[in-house]
Amino acid sequence: MSEHSVGGQSAGAGTQTAAAPLDQLAPLTPNAWLRYDLIRRMIPSSVKDILEIGCGMGALGARLSAQYNYLGLEPSSESFAVAEQRMARGGGRGEVRNVLAEALDPQDRFDLVCAFEVLEHIEDDAGALTSWATRVRPGGYLLLSVPAHQSRFSSGDEIAGHFRRYEPAGMTALLEKVGFTQVEVREYGMPLGFLLEAGRNLVGRRRMAAMPGATKEELTGASARLLQPRGVLYGSVARFGTAPFRYVQRGFPRSGTGLVVRAKLPVSAVSETTASETAVPEVIPPATGQ
């Protein structure tokens, strides 16, 4: 942000208070654990403050706020209420707001802007990326996750309100088109992600049959609560159950069901990006943790 602050705390602040165990307070789904293993390793060491667009129910945000000055934005009032409670109880240094990115102060910039499982819900993805770039500090980074490979588009994507999936080369070209450089794309989910995706597709077929005529916006809103963790034991089971698969997938960075992408905004591109800012369509992103 403009003065490295979130919720009145400076970047130098942040002695973490005793926090409730995150696996119980803010559990991740198995697929989110696979994704988080890659996300946390792709955050540059220079990052001090983070903006997450579409933070959902705050499961990932609660973890990021333990290490960084964090601000999460979530337009869904239901998901925001859960994320706000998790952030307050998590003991980190961050906050969540029930707004879109356009509601922030025009001068607010961050070392890292991230959006996980959000871009595929937005019809004008180039416009969204152009807008998000205006929130990146000169020389800062964008970090995204999206579902991989359009050939895998199925009922699980339809029920979640996705417009598309992404190819590594296509994602690189899209980010370079809107002014980013040093694009790094990695895949995750080999092999467990394929089994999890098959399960989501089965659920998707059943739910689509029960929701004829639903719009993309309605499906996106409902996906915020689809397959989200329930029960205090779920988080620990998901964490330890996926542990071996998180290590296995590291050996297959070019095979999987999802992409994690990091790109840098060069200093020279900042003024041009600000001048061409495009509004992000008002959609309700799904909760992190699909």
mmCIF file of N, CA, C and O in Angstrom, residues 219-271:
data_model
loop_
_atom_site.group_PDB
_atom_site.id
_atom_site.type_symbol
_atom_site.label_atom_id
_atom_site.label_comp_id
_atom_site.label_asym_id
_atom_site.label_seq_id
_atom_site.Cartn_x
_atom_site.Cartn_y
_atom_site.Cartn_z
ATOM 1 N N LEU A 219 -23.811 -19.098 -10.738
ATOM 2 C CA LEU A 219 -22.954 -20.259 -10.536
ATOM 3 C C LEU A 219 -21.667 -19.877 -9.806
ATOM 4 O O LEU A 219 -21.199 -20.599 -8.928
ATOM 5 N N THR A 220 -21.106 -18.714 -10.167
ATOM 6 C CA THR A 220 -19.898 -18.242 -9.505
ATOM 7 C C THR A 220 -20.155 -17.994 -8.027
ATOM 8 O O THR A 220 -19.363 -18.382 -7.169
ATOM 9 N N GLY A 221 -21.283 -17.340 -7.716
ATOM 10 C CA GLY A 221 -21.618 -17.077 -6.319
ATOM 11 C C GLY A 221 -21.790 -18.357 -5.524
ATOM 12 O O GLY A 221 -21.303 -18.482 -4.396
ATOM 13 N N ALA A 222 -22.470 -19.333 -6.108
ATOM 14 C CA ALA A 222 -22.693 -20.606 -5.413
ATOM 15 C C ALA A 222 -21.394 -21.377 -5.223
ATOM 16 O O ALA A 222 -21.228 -22.106 -4.242
ATOM 17 N N SER A 223 -20.453 -21.218 -6.147
ATOM 18 C CA SER A 223 -19.200 -21.972 -6.070
ATOM 19 C C SER A 223 -18.362 -21.565 -4.869
ATOM 20 O O SER A 223 -17.468 -22.302 -4.448
ATOM 21 N N ALA A 224 -18.634 -20.380 -4.306
ATOM 22 C CA ALA A 224 -17.888 -19.931 -3.131
ATOM 23 C C ALA A 224 -18.059 -20.873 -1.958
ATOM 24 O O ALA A 224 -17.217 -20.917 -1.058
ATOM 25 N N ARG A 225 -19.141 -21.630 -1.972
ATOM 26 C CA ARG A 225 -19.397 -22.545 -0.861
ATOM 27 C C ARG A 225 -19.385 -24.008 -1.301
ATOM 28 O O ARG A 225 -19.623 -24.900 -0.491
ATOM 29 N N LEU A 226 -19.111 -24.261 -2.579
ATOM 30 C CA LEU A 226 -19.114 -25.620 -3.104
ATOM 31 C C LEU A 226 -17.888 -26.388 -2.634
ATOM 32 O O LEU A 226 -16.752 -25.935 -2.785
ATOM 33 N N LEU A 227 -18.099 -27.546 -2.026
ATOM 34 C CA LEU A 227 -17.030 -28.444 -1.594
ATOM 35 C C LEU A 227 -16.078 -27.816 -0.586
ATOM 36 O O LEU A 227 -14.929 -28.233 -0.459
ATOM 37 N N GLN A 228 -16.535 -26.798 0.161
ATOM 38 C CA GLN A 228 -15.682 -26.196 1.171
ATOM 39 C C GLN A 228 -15.603 -27.085 2.406
ATOM 40 O O GLN A 228 -16.540 -27.822 2.717
ATOM 41 N N PRO A 229 -14.483 -27.025 3.140
ATOM 42 C CA PRO A 229 -14.269 -27.919 4.279
ATOM 43 C C PRO A 229 -15.315 -27.748 5.369
ATOM 44 O O PRO A 229 -15.788 -26.648 5.638
ATOM 45 N N ARG A 230 -15.660 -28.854 6.025
ATOM 46 C CA ARG A 230 -16.589 -28.862 7.148
ATOM 47 C C ARG A 230 -15.974 -29.680 8.284
ATOM 48 O O ARG A 230 -15.393 -30.730 8.056
ATOM 49 N N GLY A 231 -16.116 -29.194 9.499
ATOM 50 C CA GLY A 231 -15.668 -29.963 10.654
ATOM 51 C C GLY A 231 -14.249 -29.646 11.067
ATOM 52 O O GLY A 231 -13.391 -29.333 10.243
ATOM 53 N N VAL A 232 -13.978 -29.729 12.383
ATOM 54 C CA VAL A 232 -12.682 -29.313 12.911
ATOM 55 C C VAL A 232 -11.558 -30.278 12.550
ATOM 56 O O VAL A 232 -10.387 -29.901 12.571
ATOM 57 N N LEU A 233 -11.881 -31.524 12.224
ATOM 58 C CA LEU A 233 -10.847 -32.494 11.911
ATOM 59 C C LEU A 233 -10.449 -32.474 10.441
ATOM 60 O O LEU A 233 -9.388 -32.996 10.071
ATOM 61 N N TYR A 234 -11.294 -31.869 9.612
ATOM 62 C CA TYR A 234 -11.070 -31.912 8.168
ATOM 63 C C TYR A 234 -9.714 -31.320 7.797
ATOM 64 O O TYR A 234 -8.979 -31.875 6.977
ATOM 65 N N GLY A 235 -9.397 -30.144 8.395
ATOM 66 C CA GLY A 235 -8.180 -29.449 8.001
ATOM 67 C C GLY A 235 -6.929 -30.264 8.197
ATOM 68 O O GLY A 235 -6.055 -30.323 7.325
ATOM 69 N N SER A 236 -6.810 -30.913 9.351
ATOM 70 C CA SER A 236 -5.618 -31.721 9.617
ATOM 71 C C SER A 236 -5.555 -32.938 8.709
ATOM 72 O O SER A 236 -4.483 -33.309 8.218
ATOM 73 N N VAL A 237 -6.712 -33.560 8.467
ATOM 74 C CA VAL A 237 -6.744 -34.722 7.579
ATOM 75 C C VAL A 237 -6.299 -34.321 6.172
ATOM 76 O O VAL A 237 -5.497 -35.016 5.530
ATOM 77 N N ALA A 238 -6.811 -33.185 5.687
ATOM 78 C CA ALA A 238 -6.444 -32.719 4.349
ATOM 79 C C ALA A 238 -4.962 -32.379 4.265
ATOM 80 O O ALA A 238 -4.286 -32.694 3.288
ATOM 81 N N ARG A 239 -4.458 -31.744 5.300
ATOM 82 C CA ARG A 239 -3.045 -31.344 5.294
ATOM 83 C C ARG A 239 -2.121 -32.559 5.254
ATOM 84 O O ARG A 239 -1.235 -32.654 4.397
ATOM 85 N N PHE A 240 -2.314 -33.470 6.186
ATOM 86 C CA PHE A 240 -1.403 -34.610 6.265
ATOM 87 C C PHE A 240 -1.675 -35.637 5.163
ATOM 88 O O PHE A 240 -0.759 -36.305 4.688
ATOM 89 N N GLY A 241 -2.931 -35.725 4.743
ATOM 90 C CA GLY A 241 -3.255 -36.661 3.677
ATOM 91 C C GLY A 241 -2.660 -36.280 2.337
ATOM 92 O O GLY A 241 -2.342 -37.144 1.511
ATOM 93 N N THR A 242 -2.502 -34.970 2.106
ATOM 94 C CA THR A 242 -1.936 -34.511 0.829
ATOM 95 C C THR A 242 -0.425 -34.346 0.880
ATOM 96 O O THR A 242 0.200 -34.089 -0.160
ATOM 97 N N ALA A 243 0.177 -34.476 2.052
ATOM 98 C CA ALA A 243 1.616 -34.191 2.202
ATOM 99 C C ALA A 243 2.486 -34.939 1.190
ATOM 100 O O ALA A 243 3.318 -34.315 0.511
ATOM 101 N N PRO A 244 2.336 -36.248 1.029
ATOM 102 C CA PRO A 244 3.214 -36.927 0.056
ATOM 103 C C PRO A 244 2.972 -36.477 -1.373
ATOM 104 O O PRO A 244 3.911 -36.392 -2.182
ATOM 105 N N PHE A 245 1.714 -36.140 -1.696
ATOM 106 C CA PHE A 245 1.395 -35.714 -3.063
ATOM 107 C C PHE A 245 1.947 -34.321 -3.351
ATOM 108 O O PHE A 245 2.275 -34.008 -4.500
ATOM 109 N N ARG A 246 2.058 -33.495 -2.329
ATOM 110 C CA ARG A 246 2.634 -32.169 -2.529
ATOM 111 C C ARG A 246 4.100 -32.272 -2.929
ATOM 112 O O ARG A 246 4.601 -31.458 -3.717
ATOM 113 N N TYR A 247 4.783 -33.245 -2.397
ATOM 114 C CA TYR A 247 6.187 -33.449 -2.781
ATOM 115 C C TYR A 247 6.298 -34.133 -4.139
ATOM 116 O O TYR A 247 7.153 -33.778 -4.950
ATOM 117 N N VAL A 248 5.429 -35.076 -4.407
ATOM 118 C CA VAL A 248 5.463 -35.770 -5.695
ATOM 119 C C VAL A 248 5.242 -34.800 -6.846
ATOM 120 O O VAL A 248 5.933 -34.845 -7.874
ATOM 121 N N GLN A 249 4.280 -33.876 -6.698
ATOM 122 C CA GLN A 249 3.948 -32.978 -7.806
ATOM 123 C C GLN A 249 5.094 -32.046 -8.180
ATOM 124 O O GLN A 249 5.154 -31.544 -9.303
ATOM 125 N N ARG A 250 6.015 -31.824 -7.251
ATOM 126 C CA ARG A 250 7.151 -30.951 -7.564
ATOM 127 C C ARG A 250 8.029 -31.535 -8.669
ATOM 128 O O ARG A 250 8.753 -30.802 -9.346
ATOM 129 N N GLY A 251 7.949 -32.831 -8.849
ATOM 130 C CA GLY A 251 8.722 -33.463 -9.912
ATOM 131 C C GLY A 251 8.053 -33.384 -11.268
ATOM 132 O O GLY A 251 8.624 -33.840 -12.266
ATOM 133 N N PHE A 252 6.849 -32.790 -11.333
ATOM 134 C CA PHE A 252 6.093 -32.702 -12.595
ATOM 135 C C PHE A 252 5.607 -31.268 -12.819
ATOM 136 O O PHE A 252 4.400 -31.006 -12.866
ATOM 137 N N PRO A 253 6.526 -30.294 -12.965
ATOM 138 C CA PRO A 253 6.132 -28.889 -13.106
ATOM 139 C C PRO A 253 5.472 -28.566 -14.438
ATOM 140 O O PRO A 253 5.011 -27.443 -14.628
ATOM 141 N N ARG A 254 5.408 -29.530 -15.343
ATOM 142 C CA ARG A 254 4.771 -29.316 -16.649
ATOM 143 C C ARG A 254 3.582 -30.255 -16.839
ATOM 144 O O ARG A 254 3.158 -30.503 -17.960
ATOM 145 N N SER A 255 3.026 -30.753 -15.731
ATOM 146 C CA SER A 255 1.877 -31.639 -15.826
ATOM 147 C C SER A 255 0.979 -31.424 -14.614
ATOM 148 O O SER A 255 1.462 -31.414 -13.480
ATOM 149 N N GLY A 256 -0.312 -31.233 -14.873
ATOM 150 C CA GLY A 256 -1.227 -31.042 -13.760
ATOM 151 C C GLY A 256 -2.561 -30.487 -14.205
ATOM 152 O O GLY A 256 -2.843 -30.327 -15.393
ATOM 153 N N THR A 257 -3.392 -30.187 -13.232
ATOM 154 C CA THR A 257 -4.745 -29.683 -13.498
ATOM 155 C C THR A 257 -4.864 -28.184 -13.285
ATOM 156 O O THR A 257 -5.899 -27.600 -13.580
ATOM 157 N N GLY A 258 -3.823 -27.566 -12.751
ATOM 158 C CA GLY A 258 -3.876 -26.132 -12.498
ATOM 159 C C GLY A 258 -2.546 -25.463 -12.778
ATOM 160 O O GLY A 258 -1.497 -26.116 -12.842
ATOM 161 N N LEU A 259 -2.591 -24.142 -12.959
ATOM 162 C CA LEU A 259 -1.398 -23.331 -13.172
ATOM 163 C C LEU A 259 -1.243 -22.344 -12.030
ATOM 164 O O LEU A 259 -2.225 -21.783 -11.544
ATOM 165 N N VAL A 260 -0.002 -22.129 -11.601
ATOM 166 C CA VAL A 260 0.347 -20.987 -10.764
ATOM 167 C C VAL A 260 1.323 -20.145 -11.573
ATOM 168 O O VAL A 260 2.294 -20.667 -12.136
ATOM 169 N N VAL A 261 1.045 -18.855 -11.649
ATOM 170 C CA VAL A 261 1.771 -17.970 -12.561
ATOM 171 C C VAL A 261 2.277 -16.753 -11.799
ATOM 172 O O VAL A 261 1.521 -16.110 -11.059
ATOM 173 N N ARG A 262 3.549 -16.442 -11.988
ATOM 174 C CA ARG A 262 4.120 -15.225 -11.417
ATOM 175 C C ARG A 262 4.679 -14.358 -12.531
ATOM 176 O O ARG A 262 5.314 -14.862 -13.461
ATOM 177 N N ALA A 263 4.427 -13.055 -12.436
ATOM 178 C CA ALA A 263 4.935 -12.134 -13.442
ATOM 179 C C ALA A 263 5.329 -10.828 -12.772
ATOM 180 O O ALA A 263 4.776 -10.461 -11.730
ATOM 181 N N LYS A 264 6.264 -10.130 -13.369
ATOM 182 C CA LYS A 264 6.767 -8.877 -12.811
ATOM 183 C C LYS A 264 6.282 -7.692 -13.635
ATOM 184 O O LYS A 264 6.214 -7.761 -14.862
ATOM 185 N N LEU A 265 5.952 -6.609 -12.942
ATOM 186 C CA LEU A 265 5.572 -5.376 -13.630
ATOM 187 C C LEU A 265 6.781 -4.454 -13.660
ATOM 188 O O LEU A 265 7.213 -3.958 -12.616
ATOM 189 N N PRO A 266 7.367 -4.239 -14.837
ATOM 190 C CA PRO A 266 8.554 -3.374 -14.899
ATOM 191 C C PRO A 266 8.213 -1.942 -14.534
ATOM 192 O O PRO A 266 7.084 -1.482 -14.731
ATOM 193 N N VAL A 267 9.168 -1.238 -13.986
ATOM 194 C CA VAL A 267 8.944 0.136 -13.559
ATOM 195 C C VAL A 267 8.444 0.993 -14.706
ATOM 196 O O VAL A 267 7.554 1.836 -14.547
ATOM 197 N N SER A 268 8.960 0.787 -15.903
ATOM 198 C CA SER A 268 8.595 1.603 -17.062
ATOM 199 C C SER A 268 7.147 1.415 -17.480
ATOM 200 O O SER A 268 6.584 2.250 -18.185
ATOM 201 N N ALA A 269 6.518 0.303 -17.064
ATOM 202 C CA ALA A 269 5.157 0.016 -17.497
ATOM 203 C C ALA A 269 4.106 0.605 -16.579
ATOM 204 O O ALA A 269 2.930 0.655 -16.920
ATOM 205 N N VAL A 270 4.497 1.115 -15.418
ATOM 206 C CA VAL A 270 3.519 1.512 -14.421
ATOM 207 C C VAL A 270 2.673 2.681 -14.885
ATOM 208 O O VAL A 270 1.457 2.670 -14.806
ATOM 209 N N SER A 271 3.300 3.733 -15.420
ATOM 210 C CA SER A 271 2.531 4.900 -15.843
ATOM 211 C C SER A 271 1.610 4.567 -16.998
ATOM 212 O O SER A 271 0.472 5.041 -17.066
#
